[in-house]
Amino acid sequence: MILQTFVEIPALDAFRLSLFSAGKKLAFVPTMGALHEGHISLVKQARQNADAVIASIFVNPSQFGPGEDFNRYPRTLTEDAARLAEAGCDAVFLPNLVTIYPDNFQTWVRNEVLENDLCGASRPGHFRGVLTVVLKLLNLVRPDVALFGKKDYQQWRLIEKMVDDLNVPVKILGGETVREPDGLAMSSRNRYLQDGERPAAVAISRGLKAALEKFRSGELKVQVLLDLASKEFAAQPTIKVEYLAICEQASLAPVKESISGAAVILVAARLGELRLIDNMELNPVG
Ligand code: PAF
């Protein structure tokens, strides 16, 4: 498939209008590039939900904090374009910095409840940057459907909430986390893993899986499930857990004592320079 590439807004508008006038549905997969199988599965899911698929690649400076990896974030445009084309993506939007943040840019989107919890606690301003860029991209692309990976669970929920609160006319879909054969959740930052760090990285998903399996066997007590996951992490001294929590799936409010509805266990941990996040949904059976 030939991948159309748009850098400027008028070319993107023309693409959008041609689909609109033909009555075709457009699905959108926003990314920061350095694409992996998780992104590709979103593109494939997008194909099943629309007539045409567009991705974007924009490494958004406002979602990186001071000292984070904005400058060294992997930029692999040629490989990304080839992977998108192969996955059946029709177009990619590659906005430049001034398109997204023109001079004198002043308006930011914030969620005043959820943005400082979980990942927001250690990444102040991160979700303000994410929500702002996502709203801008949605306004520029005007898709019918937009897809986000559930690996970034809090991000996905915050985007759903923004779209709902601000009446943005788009349907948000979440894509399942894609994992390496050893269980490690795919992430563009996995390439930062140093030799010898893999066993510790893999313990993150193993801990969550231990909790998930115990939950499936009928255990509902939050502390029991958290202790089980923590035991796996503690066996790897290089893992520094930032948070481990069981929350309600939709609101991300912490579940107290016992699980009674759809929940999710979420973790963020540091492994040397690398910060890893992962989660697994704890869905009630029956
Ligand atoms: O998940 C990402 O890659 C980014 O946070 C997103 C949604 C593309 C916004 O920059």
PDB file of C-alpha atoms and ligand atoms in Angstrom:
ATOM      1  CA  MET A   1       0.000   0.000   0.000  1.00  0.00           C
ATOM      2  CA  ILE A   2       1.227   3.513  -0.820  1.00  0.00           C
ATOM      3  CA  LEU A   3       1.419   5.689   2.237  1.00  0.00           C
ATOM      4  CA  GLN A   4       0.422   9.313   1.672  1.00  0.00           C
ATOM      5  CA  THR A   5       2.447  11.751   3.755  1.00  0.00           C
ATOM      6  CA  PHE A   6       1.170  15.126   4.929  1.00  0.00           C
ATOM      7  CA  VAL A   7       3.251  17.718   6.691  1.00  0.00           C
ATOM      8  CA  GLU A   8       1.084  20.783   6.093  1.00  0.00           C
ATOM      9  CA  ILE A   9      -2.523  21.270   7.169  1.00  0.00           C
ATOM     10  CA  PRO A  10      -3.997  22.054   3.695  1.00  0.00           C
ATOM     11  CA  ALA A  11      -2.858  18.671   2.325  1.00  0.00           C
ATOM     12  CA  LEU A  12      -4.322  16.938   5.373  1.00  0.00           C
ATOM     13  CA  ASP A  13      -7.572  18.901   4.910  1.00  0.00           C
ATOM     14  CA  ALA A  14      -7.828  17.831   1.273  1.00  0.00           C
ATOM     15  CA  PHE A  15      -7.404  14.160   2.273  1.00  0.00           C
ATOM     16  CA  ARG A  16     -10.032  14.542   5.002  1.00  0.00           C
ATOM     17  CA  LEU A  17     -12.476  16.303   2.699  1.00  0.00           C
ATOM     18  CA  SER A  18     -12.148  13.720  -0.063  1.00  0.00           C
ATOM     19  CA  LEU A  19     -13.090  10.982   2.418  1.00  0.00           C
ATOM     20  CA  PHE A  20     -15.888  13.064   3.895  1.00  0.00           C
ATOM     21  CA  SER A  21     -17.459  13.786   0.520  1.00  0.00           C
ATOM     22  CA  ALA A  22     -17.282  10.083  -0.387  1.00  0.00           C
ATOM     23  CA  GLY A  23     -19.062   9.255   2.912  1.00  0.00           C
ATOM     24  CA  LYS A  24     -16.050   7.312   4.171  1.00  0.00           C
ATOM     25  CA  LYS A  25     -15.076   6.816   7.809  1.00  0.00           C
ATOM     26  CA  LEU A  26     -11.579   7.735   8.987  1.00  0.00           C
ATOM     27  CA  ALA A  27      -9.708   6.114  11.894  1.00  0.00           C
ATOM     28  CA  PHE A  28      -6.705   7.806  13.499  1.00  0.00           C
ATOM     29  CA  VAL A  29      -3.723   6.372  15.355  1.00  0.00           C
ATOM     30  CA  PRO A  30      -1.643   9.137  16.978  1.00  0.00           C
ATOM     31  CA  THR A  31       1.935   8.117  17.801  1.00  0.00           C
ATOM     32  CA  MET A  32       5.339   9.516  18.631  1.00  0.00           C
ATOM     33  CA  GLY A  33       6.988   7.121  16.180  1.00  0.00           C
ATOM     34  CA  ALA A  34       9.552   4.420  17.023  1.00  0.00           C
ATOM     35  CA  LEU A  35       6.756   2.071  16.083  1.00  0.00           C
ATOM     36  CA  HIS A  36       6.456  -1.475  17.392  1.00  0.00           C
ATOM     37  CA  GLU A  37       3.879  -4.268  17.168  1.00  0.00           C
ATOM     38  CA  GLY A  38       1.643  -2.461  19.677  1.00  0.00           C
ATOM     39  CA  HIS A  39       1.222   0.449  17.243  1.00  0.00           C
ATOM     40  CA  ILE A  40       0.788  -1.910  14.324  1.00  0.00           C
ATOM     41  CA  SER A  41      -2.010  -3.750  16.106  1.00  0.00           C
ATOM     42  CA  LEU A  42      -3.729  -0.355  16.606  1.00  0.00           C
ATOM     43  CA  VAL A  43      -3.454   0.309  12.873  1.00  0.00           C
ATOM     44  CA  LYS A  44      -4.980  -3.101  12.151  1.00  0.00           C
ATOM     45  CA  GLN A  45      -7.776  -2.480  14.661  1.00  0.00           C
ATOM     46  CA  ALA A  46      -8.284   0.938  13.044  1.00  0.00           C
ATOM     47  CA  ARG A  47      -8.720  -0.741   9.645  1.00  0.00           C
ATOM     48  CA  GLN A  48     -11.528  -2.855  11.057  1.00  0.00           C
ATOM     49  CA  ASN A  49     -13.325   0.251  12.283  1.00  0.00           C
ATOM     50  CA  ALA A  50     -13.124   2.595   9.301  1.00  0.00           C
ATOM     51  CA  ASP A  51     -12.659   2.864   5.540  1.00  0.00           C
ATOM     52  CA  ALA A  52      -9.352   4.698   5.795  1.00  0.00           C
ATOM     53  CA  VAL A  53      -6.596   4.925   8.402  1.00  0.00           C
ATOM     54  CA  ILE A  54      -4.258   7.783   9.173  1.00  0.00           C
ATOM     55  CA  ALA A  55      -1.468   7.757  11.761  1.00  0.00           C
ATOM     56  CA  SER A  56       0.495  10.706  13.049  1.00  0.00           C
ATOM     57  CA  ILE A  57       4.085  10.874  14.188  1.00  0.00           C
ATOM     58  CA  PHE A  58       4.989  13.806  16.389  1.00  0.00           C
ATOM     59  CA  VAL A  59       7.404  13.671  19.314  1.00  0.00           C
ATOM     60  CA  ASN A  60       5.535  16.064  21.546  1.00  0.00           C
ATOM     61  CA  PRO A  61       7.961  18.152  23.635  1.00  0.00           C
ATOM     62  CA  SER A  62       5.325  19.332  26.099  1.00  0.00           C
ATOM     63  CA  GLN A  63       4.719  15.867  27.519  1.00  0.00           C
ATOM     64  CA  PHE A  64       8.393  15.390  28.474  1.00  0.00           C
ATOM     65  CA  GLY A  65       9.547  16.802  31.790  1.00  0.00           C
ATOM     66  CA  PRO A  66      12.937  18.425  32.441  1.00  0.00           C
ATOM     67  CA  GLY A  67      15.607  15.730  32.398  1.00  0.00           C
ATOM     68  CA  GLU A  68      13.368  13.276  30.518  1.00  0.00           C
ATOM     69  CA  ASP A  69      14.331  11.707  27.201  1.00  0.00           C
ATOM     70  CA  PHE A  70      12.855  14.163  24.658  1.00  0.00           C
ATOM     71  CA  ASN A  71      16.181  14.741  22.895  1.00  0.00           C
ATOM     72  CA  ARG A  72      17.152  11.117  22.701  1.00  0.00           C
ATOM     73  CA  TYR A  73      13.633   9.721  22.094  1.00  0.00           C
ATOM     74  CA  PRO A  74      14.107   7.305  19.159  1.00  0.00           C
ATOM     75  CA  ARG A  75      13.265   8.880  15.796  1.00  0.00           C
ATOM     76  CA  THR A  76      12.992   6.172  13.137  1.00  0.00           C
ATOM     77  CA  LEU A  77      10.870   7.772  10.430  1.00  0.00           C
ATOM     78  CA  THR A  78      11.966   5.642   7.469  1.00  0.00           C
ATOM     79  CA  GLU A  79      11.299   2.352   9.270  1.00  0.00           C
ATOM     80  CA  ASP A  80       8.062   3.722  10.735  1.00  0.00           C
ATOM     81  CA  ALA A  81       6.724   4.717   7.306  1.00  0.00           C
ATOM     82  CA  ALA A  82       7.525   1.262   5.899  1.00  0.00           C
ATOM     83  CA  ARG A  83       5.783  -0.464   8.822  1.00  0.00           C
ATOM     84  CA  LEU A  84       2.701   1.750   8.514  1.00  0.00           C
ATOM     85  CA  ALA A  85       2.415   1.059   4.796  1.00  0.00           C
ATOM     86  CA  GLU A  86       2.804  -2.671   5.356  1.00  0.00           C
ATOM     87  CA  ALA A  87       0.119  -2.631   8.064  1.00  0.00           C
ATOM     88  CA  GLY A  88      -2.386  -1.054   5.680  1.00  0.00           C
ATOM     89  CA  CYS A  89      -2.233   2.539   6.850  1.00  0.00           C
ATOM     90  CA  ASP A  90      -3.340   5.000   4.146  1.00  0.00           C
ATOM     91  CA  ALA A  91      -1.659   8.156   5.336  1.00  0.00           C
ATOM     92  CA  VAL A  92       0.634   9.644   7.939  1.00  0.00           C
ATOM     93  CA  PHE A  93       0.558  13.164   9.318  1.00  0.00           C
ATOM     94  CA  LEU A  94       3.965  14.522  10.293  1.00  0.00           C
ATOM     95  CA  PRO A  95       3.296  17.961  11.705  1.00  0.00           C
ATOM     96  CA  ASN A  96       6.225  20.180  12.466  1.00  0.00           C
ATOM     97  CA  LEU A  97       6.669  21.951  15.770  1.00  0.00           C
ATOM     98  CA  VAL A  98       5.189  25.293  14.700  1.00  0.00           C
ATOM     99  CA  THR A  99       2.043  23.649  13.370  1.00  0.00           C
ATOM    100  CA  ILE A 100       1.334  22.270  16.823  1.00  0.00           C
ATOM    101  CA  TYR A 101       2.859  25.030  18.937  1.00  0.00           C
ATOM    102  CA  PRO A 102       2.842  28.268  16.948  1.00  0.00           C
ATOM    103  CA  ASP A 103       4.466  31.353  18.444  1.00  0.00           C
ATOM    104  CA  ASN A 104       2.532  32.717  21.377  1.00  0.00           C
ATOM    105  CA  PHE A 105       0.741  29.408  22.004  1.00  0.00           C
ATOM    106  CA  GLN A 106      -1.120  29.865  25.306  1.00  0.00           C
ATOM    107  CA  THR A 107      -3.942  27.364  25.739  1.00  0.00           C
ATOM    108  CA  TRP A 108      -3.565  24.041  27.535  1.00  0.00           C
ATOM    109  CA  VAL A 109      -5.917  21.182  28.370  1.00  0.00           C
ATOM    110  CA  ARG A 110      -5.867  19.829  31.898  1.00  0.00           C
ATOM    111  CA  ASN A 111      -7.811  17.241  33.827  1.00  0.00           C
ATOM    112  CA  GLU A 112      -7.812  18.676  37.310  1.00  0.00           C
ATOM    113  CA  VAL A 113      -8.694  15.409  39.047  1.00  0.00           C
ATOM    114  CA  LEU A 114      -6.736  12.590  37.481  1.00  0.00           C
ATOM    115  CA  GLU A 115      -3.657  14.248  36.048  1.00  0.00           C
ATOM    116  CA  ASN A 116      -1.632  14.215  39.253  1.00  0.00           C
ATOM    117  CA  ASP A 117      -2.278  10.603  40.255  1.00  0.00           C
ATOM    118  CA  LEU A 118      -0.408   7.446  39.242  1.00  0.00           C
ATOM    119  CA  CYS A 119       2.011   8.446  36.423  1.00  0.00           C
ATOM    120  CA  GLY A 120       1.091  12.097  36.884  1.00  0.00           C
ATOM    121  CA  ALA A 121       2.544  12.062  40.407  1.00  0.00           C
ATOM    122  CA  SER A 122       6.079  11.529  39.150  1.00  0.00           C
ATOM    123  CA  ARG A 123       5.638  13.292  35.791  1.00  0.00           C
ATOM    124  CA  PRO A 124       4.130  16.688  36.613  1.00  0.00           C
ATOM    125  CA  GLY A 125       2.728  18.365  33.511  1.00  0.00           C
ATOM    126  CA  HIS A 126       2.932  15.168  31.450  1.00  0.00           C
ATOM    127  CA  PHE A 127      -0.790  14.709  30.932  1.00  0.00           C
ATOM    128  CA  ARG A 128      -1.323  18.422  30.297  1.00  0.00           C
ATOM    129  CA  GLY A 129       1.062  17.991  27.363  1.00  0.00           C
ATOM    130  CA  VAL A 130      -0.605  14.768  26.212  1.00  0.00           C
ATOM    131  CA  LEU A 131      -4.173  16.091  26.382  1.00  0.00           C
ATOM    132  CA  THR A 132      -3.271  19.319  24.640  1.00  0.00           C
ATOM    133  CA  VAL A 133      -1.493  17.646  21.732  1.00  0.00           C
ATOM    134  CA  VAL A 134      -4.177  14.981  21.378  1.00  0.00           C
ATOM    135  CA  LEU A 135      -6.949  17.566  21.262  1.00  0.00           C
ATOM    136  CA  LYS A 136      -5.003  19.542  18.654  1.00  0.00           C
ATOM    137  CA  LEU A 137      -4.390  16.429  16.556  1.00  0.00           C
ATOM    138  CA  LEU A 138      -8.063  15.419  16.800  1.00  0.00           C
ATOM    139  CA  ASN A 139      -9.091  18.906  15.695  1.00  0.00           C
ATOM    140  CA  LEU A 140      -6.688  18.816  12.771  1.00  0.00           C
ATOM    141  CA  VAL A 141      -7.401  15.269  11.581  1.00  0.00           C
ATOM    142  CA  ARG A 142     -11.122  15.196  12.496  1.00  0.00           C
ATOM    143  CA  PRO A 143     -11.325  11.387  12.540  1.00  0.00           C
ATOM    144  CA  ASP A 144     -14.473   9.386  13.256  1.00  0.00           C
ATOM    145  CA  VAL A 145     -12.530   7.016  15.503  1.00  0.00           C
ATOM    146  CA  ALA A 146      -9.192   7.377  17.309  1.00  0.00           C
ATOM    147  CA  LEU A 147      -7.217   4.540  18.877  1.00  0.00           C
ATOM    148  CA  PHE A 148      -4.914   4.510  21.891  1.00  0.00           C
ATOM    149  CA  GLY A 149      -3.027   1.612  23.464  1.00  0.00           C
ATOM    150  CA  LYS A 150      -4.240   0.382  26.835  1.00  0.00           C
ATOM    151  CA  LYS A 151      -0.601  -0.037  27.833  1.00  0.00           C
ATOM    152  CA  ASP A 152      -0.804   3.700  28.670  1.00  0.00           C
ATOM    153  CA  TYR A 153      -3.954   3.041  30.627  1.00  0.00           C
ATOM    154  CA  GLN A 154      -4.160   6.378  32.432  1.00  0.00           C
ATOM    155  CA  GLN A 155      -3.509   8.248  29.187  1.00  0.00           C
ATOM    156  CA  TRP A 156      -6.291   6.302  27.433  1.00  0.00           C
ATOM    157  CA  ARG A 157      -8.774   7.028  30.244  1.00  0.00           C
ATOM    158  CA  LEU A 158      -7.814  10.714  30.401  1.00  0.00           C
ATOM    159  CA  ILE A 159      -8.331  11.048  26.653  1.00  0.00           C
ATOM    160  CA  GLU A 160     -11.737   9.348  26.886  1.00  0.00           C
ATOM    161  CA  LYS A 161     -12.672  11.756  29.679  1.00  0.00           C
ATOM    162  CA  MET A 162     -11.466  14.801  27.746  1.00  0.00           C
ATOM    163  CA  VAL A 163     -13.453  13.785  24.676  1.00  0.00           C
ATOM    164  CA  ASP A 164     -16.522  13.239  26.825  1.00  0.00           C
ATOM    165  CA  ASP A 165     -16.155  16.404  28.927  1.00  0.00           C
ATOM    166  CA  LEU A 166     -15.412  18.646  25.942  1.00  0.00           C
ATOM    167  CA  ASN A 167     -17.864  17.018  23.483  1.00  0.00           C
ATOM    168  CA  VAL A 168     -15.154  16.217  20.967  1.00  0.00           C
ATOM    169  CA  PRO A 169     -16.945  14.442  18.090  1.00  0.00           C
ATOM    170  CA  VAL A 170     -14.831  11.283  17.931  1.00  0.00           C
ATOM    171  CA  LYS A 171     -15.135   7.731  19.224  1.00  0.00           C
ATOM    172  CA  ILE A 172     -12.156   6.617  21.327  1.00  0.00           C
ATOM    173  CA  LEU A 173     -11.135   2.958  21.231  1.00  0.00           C
ATOM    174  CA  GLY A 174      -8.512   1.235  23.376  1.00  0.00           C
ATOM    175  CA  GLY A 175      -6.165  -1.388  21.913  1.00  0.00           C
ATOM    176  CA  GLU A 176      -4.939  -4.358  23.903  1.00  0.00           C
ATOM    177  CA  THR A 177      -1.331  -4.310  25.092  1.00  0.00           C
ATOM    178  CA  VAL A 178       0.965  -6.332  22.862  1.00  0.00           C
ATOM    179  CA  ARG A 179       3.644  -8.304  24.701  1.00  0.00           C
ATOM    180  CA  GLU A 180       6.987  -9.867  23.870  1.00  0.00           C
ATOM    181  CA  PRO A 181       7.024 -13.682  24.152  1.00  0.00           C
ATOM    182  CA  ASP A 182       8.484 -13.331  27.675  1.00  0.00           C
ATOM    183  CA  GLY A 183       5.588 -11.083  28.765  1.00  0.00           C
ATOM    184  CA  LEU A 184       7.293  -7.680  28.589  1.00  0.00           C
ATOM    185  CA  ALA A 185       4.790  -5.084  27.368  1.00  0.00           C
ATOM    186  CA  MET A 186       5.956  -3.559  24.093  1.00  0.00           C
ATOM    187  CA  SER A 187       7.130   0.023  24.344  1.00  0.00           C
ATOM    188  CA  SER A 188       9.234   2.323  22.206  1.00  0.00           C
ATOM    189  CA  ARG A 189      11.477   2.772  25.234  1.00  0.00           C
ATOM    190  CA  ASN A 190      12.265  -0.959  25.624  1.00  0.00           C
ATOM    191  CA  ARG A 191      15.204  -0.322  23.307  1.00  0.00           C
ATOM    192  CA  TYR A 192      16.834   1.530  26.231  1.00  0.00           C
ATOM    193  CA  LEU A 193      17.036  -1.736  28.216  1.00  0.00           C
ATOM    194  CA  GLN A 194      20.651  -2.504  29.058  1.00  0.00           C
ATOM    195  CA  ASP A 195      22.198  -5.955  28.796  1.00  0.00           C
ATOM    196  CA  GLY A 196      21.273  -7.919  31.869  1.00  0.00           C
ATOM    197  CA  GLU A 197      18.217  -5.786  32.722  1.00  0.00           C
ATOM    198  CA  ARG A 198      15.730  -7.984  30.888  1.00  0.00           C
ATOM    199  CA  PRO A 199      14.985 -10.447  33.754  1.00  0.00           C
ATOM    200  CA  ALA A 200      14.075  -7.534  36.025  1.00  0.00           C
ATOM    201  CA  ALA A 201      11.953  -5.914  33.298  1.00  0.00           C
ATOM    202  CA  VAL A 202      10.098  -9.166  32.745  1.00  0.00           C
ATOM    203  CA  ALA A 203       9.348  -9.462  36.473  1.00  0.00           C
ATOM    204  CA  ILE A 204       7.007  -6.455  36.078  1.00  0.00           C
ATOM    205  CA  SER A 205       4.527  -8.342  33.911  1.00  0.00           C
ATOM    206  CA  ARG A 206       5.108 -11.535  35.904  1.00  0.00           C
ATOM    207  CA  GLY A 207       4.042  -9.746  39.096  1.00  0.00           C
ATOM    208  CA  LEU A 208       0.886  -8.422  37.453  1.00  0.00           C
ATOM    209  CA  LYS A 209       0.117 -11.836  35.991  1.00  0.00           C
ATOM    210  CA  ALA A 210       0.483 -13.479  39.400  1.00  0.00           C
ATOM    211  CA  ALA A 211      -2.089 -11.016  40.773  1.00  0.00           C
ATOM    212  CA  LEU A 212      -4.377 -11.531  37.758  1.00  0.00           C
ATOM    213  CA  GLU A 213      -4.306 -15.309  38.129  1.00  0.00           C
ATOM    214  CA  LYS A 214      -5.042 -15.116  41.858  1.00  0.00           C
ATOM    215  CA  PHE A 215      -7.923 -12.741  41.103  1.00  0.00           C
ATOM    216  CA  ARG A 216      -9.264 -15.182  38.505  1.00  0.00           C
ATOM    217  CA  SER A 217      -9.117 -17.938  41.098  1.00  0.00           C
ATOM    218  CA  GLY A 218     -11.505 -15.876  43.253  1.00  0.00           C
ATOM    219  CA  GLU A 219      -9.280 -13.637  45.401  1.00  0.00           C
ATOM    220  CA  LEU A 220     -10.809 -10.163  45.678  1.00  0.00           C
ATOM    221  CA  LYS A 221      -8.780  -8.622  48.499  1.00  0.00           C
ATOM    222  CA  VAL A 222      -6.730  -5.732  47.155  1.00  0.00           C
ATOM    223  CA  GLN A 223      -3.882  -6.132  49.640  1.00  0.00           C
ATOM    224  CA  VAL A 224      -3.458  -9.849  48.919  1.00  0.00           C
ATOM    225  CA  LEU A 225      -3.210  -9.167  45.184  1.00  0.00           C
ATOM    226  CA  LEU A 226      -0.814  -6.252  45.632  1.00  0.00           C
ATOM    227  CA  ASP A 227       1.398  -8.319  47.959  1.00  0.00           C
ATOM    228  CA  LEU A 228       1.594 -11.080  45.411  1.00  0.00           C
ATOM    229  CA  ALA A 229       2.748  -8.711  42.673  1.00  0.00           C
ATOM    230  CA  SER A 230       5.155  -6.959  45.058  1.00  0.00           C
ATOM    231  CA  LYS A 231       6.787 -10.292  45.897  1.00  0.00           C
ATOM    232  CA  GLU A 232       7.799 -10.757  42.249  1.00  0.00           C
ATOM    233  CA  PHE A 233       9.168  -7.204  42.071  1.00  0.00           C
ATOM    234  CA  ALA A 234      11.056  -7.547  45.373  1.00  0.00           C
ATOM    235  CA  ALA A 235      12.883 -10.590  43.990  1.00  0.00           C
ATOM    236  CA  GLN A 236      14.568  -8.184  41.545  1.00  0.00           C
ATOM    237  CA  PRO A 237      16.472  -5.614  43.656  1.00  0.00           C
ATOM    238  CA  THR A 238      17.137  -3.355  40.665  1.00  0.00           C
ATOM    239  CA  ILE A 239      13.413  -2.642  40.305  1.00  0.00           C
ATOM    240  CA  LYS A 240      12.323   0.508  42.120  1.00  0.00           C
ATOM    241  CA  VAL A 241       8.539   0.529  42.212  1.00  0.00           C
ATOM    242  CA  GLU A 242       7.051   3.991  41.811  1.00  0.00           C
ATOM    243  CA  TYR A 243       3.455   2.925  42.308  1.00  0.00           C
ATOM    244  CA  LEU A 244       1.469  -0.273  42.364  1.00  0.00           C
ATOM    245  CA  ALA A 245      -2.274   0.166  42.618  1.00  0.00           C
ATOM    246  CA  ILE A 246      -5.611  -1.447  41.934  1.00  0.00           C
ATOM    247  CA  CYS A 247      -8.099   1.071  40.566  1.00  0.00           C
ATOM    248  CA  GLU A 248     -11.553   1.122  39.081  1.00  0.00           C
ATOM    249  CA  GLN A 249     -11.212   0.757  35.314  1.00  0.00           C
ATOM    250  CA  ALA A 250     -13.236   3.753  34.200  1.00  0.00           C
ATOM    251  CA  SER A 251     -12.573   6.361  36.908  1.00  0.00           C
ATOM    252  CA  LEU A 252      -9.151   5.135  38.032  1.00  0.00           C
ATOM    253  CA  ALA A 253     -10.266   5.741  41.614  1.00  0.00           C
ATOM    254  CA  PRO A 254      -8.319   3.416  43.934  1.00  0.00           C
ATOM    255  CA  VAL A 255     -10.246   0.303  44.958  1.00  0.00           C
ATOM    256  CA  LYS A 256     -10.394   0.028  48.722  1.00  0.00           C
ATOM    257  CA  GLU A 257     -10.110  -3.346  50.431  1.00  0.00           C
ATOM    258  CA  SER A 258     -12.063  -5.575  48.062  1.00  0.00           C
ATOM    259  CA  ILE A 259     -12.740  -5.632  44.312  1.00  0.00           C
ATOM    260  CA  SER A 260     -16.422  -5.480  43.416  1.00  0.00           C
ATOM    261  CA  GLY A 261     -16.442  -4.249  39.799  1.00  0.00           C
ATOM    262  CA  ALA A 262     -14.206  -3.880  36.755  1.00  0.00           C
ATOM    263  CA  ALA A 263     -10.720  -3.078  38.078  1.00  0.00           C
ATOM    264  CA  VAL A 264      -7.191  -2.749  36.784  1.00  0.00           C
ATOM    265  CA  ILE A 265      -3.847  -3.365  38.448  1.00  0.00           C
ATOM    266  CA  LEU A 266      -1.263  -0.778  37.389  1.00  0.00           C
ATOM    267  CA  VAL A 267       2.432  -0.427  38.028  1.00  0.00           C
ATOM    268  CA  ALA A 268       5.236   1.987  37.244  1.00  0.00           C
ATOM    269  CA  ALA A 269       8.790   1.083  38.106  1.00  0.00           C
ATOM    270  CA  ARG A 270      12.265   2.341  37.461  1.00  0.00           C
ATOM    271  CA  LEU A 271      14.985   0.092  36.208  1.00  0.00           C
ATOM    272  CA  GLY A 272      18.155   2.125  36.039  1.00  0.00           C
ATOM    273  CA  GLU A 273      17.450   4.994  33.638  1.00  0.00           C
ATOM    274  CA  LEU A 274      14.354   3.337  32.280  1.00  0.00           C
ATOM    275  CA  ARG A 275      10.822   3.881  33.562  1.00  0.00           C
ATOM    276  CA  LEU A 276       8.476   1.006  32.765  1.00  0.00           C
ATOM    277  CA  ILE A 277       4.704   0.975  33.082  1.00  0.00           C
ATOM    278  CA  ASP A 278       2.308  -1.914  32.708  1.00  0.00           C
ATOM    279  CA  ASN A 279      -1.183  -2.940  33.751  1.00  0.00           C
ATOM    280  CA  MET A 280      -3.685  -5.783  33.510  1.00  0.00           C
ATOM    281  CA  GLU A 281      -7.450  -5.526  33.662  1.00  0.00           C
ATOM    282  CA  LEU A 282      -9.187  -7.480  36.399  1.00  0.00           C
ATOM    283  CA  ASN A 283     -12.563  -8.165  34.834  1.00  0.00           C
ATOM    284  CA  PRO A 284     -15.305  -9.731  36.916  1.00  0.00           C
ATOM    285  CA  VAL A 285     -16.254 -13.181  35.633  1.00  0.00           C
ATOM    286  CA  GLY A 286     -19.839 -13.997  34.652  1.00  0.00           C
TER     287      GLY A 286
HETATM  288  O1  PAF B   1       1.084   7.505  23.468  1.00  0.00           O
HETATM  289  C1  PAF B   1       1.744   8.295  22.744  1.00  0.00           C
HETATM  290  O2  PAF B   1       2.500   7.903  21.867  1.00  0.00           O
HETATM  291  C2  PAF B   1       1.607   9.794  22.964  1.00  0.00           C
HETATM  292  O3  PAF B   1       1.413  10.082  24.310  1.00  0.00           O
HETATM  293  C3  PAF B   1       0.502  10.438  22.114  1.00  0.00           C
HETATM  294  C4  PAF B   1      -0.870   9.904  22.461  1.00  0.00           C
HETATM  295  C5  PAF B   1       0.789  10.186  20.641  1.00  0.00           C
HETATM  296  C6  PAF B   1       0.498  11.950  22.346  1.00  0.00           C
HETATM  297  O4  PAF B   1       1.718  12.526  22.042  1.00  0.00           O
END
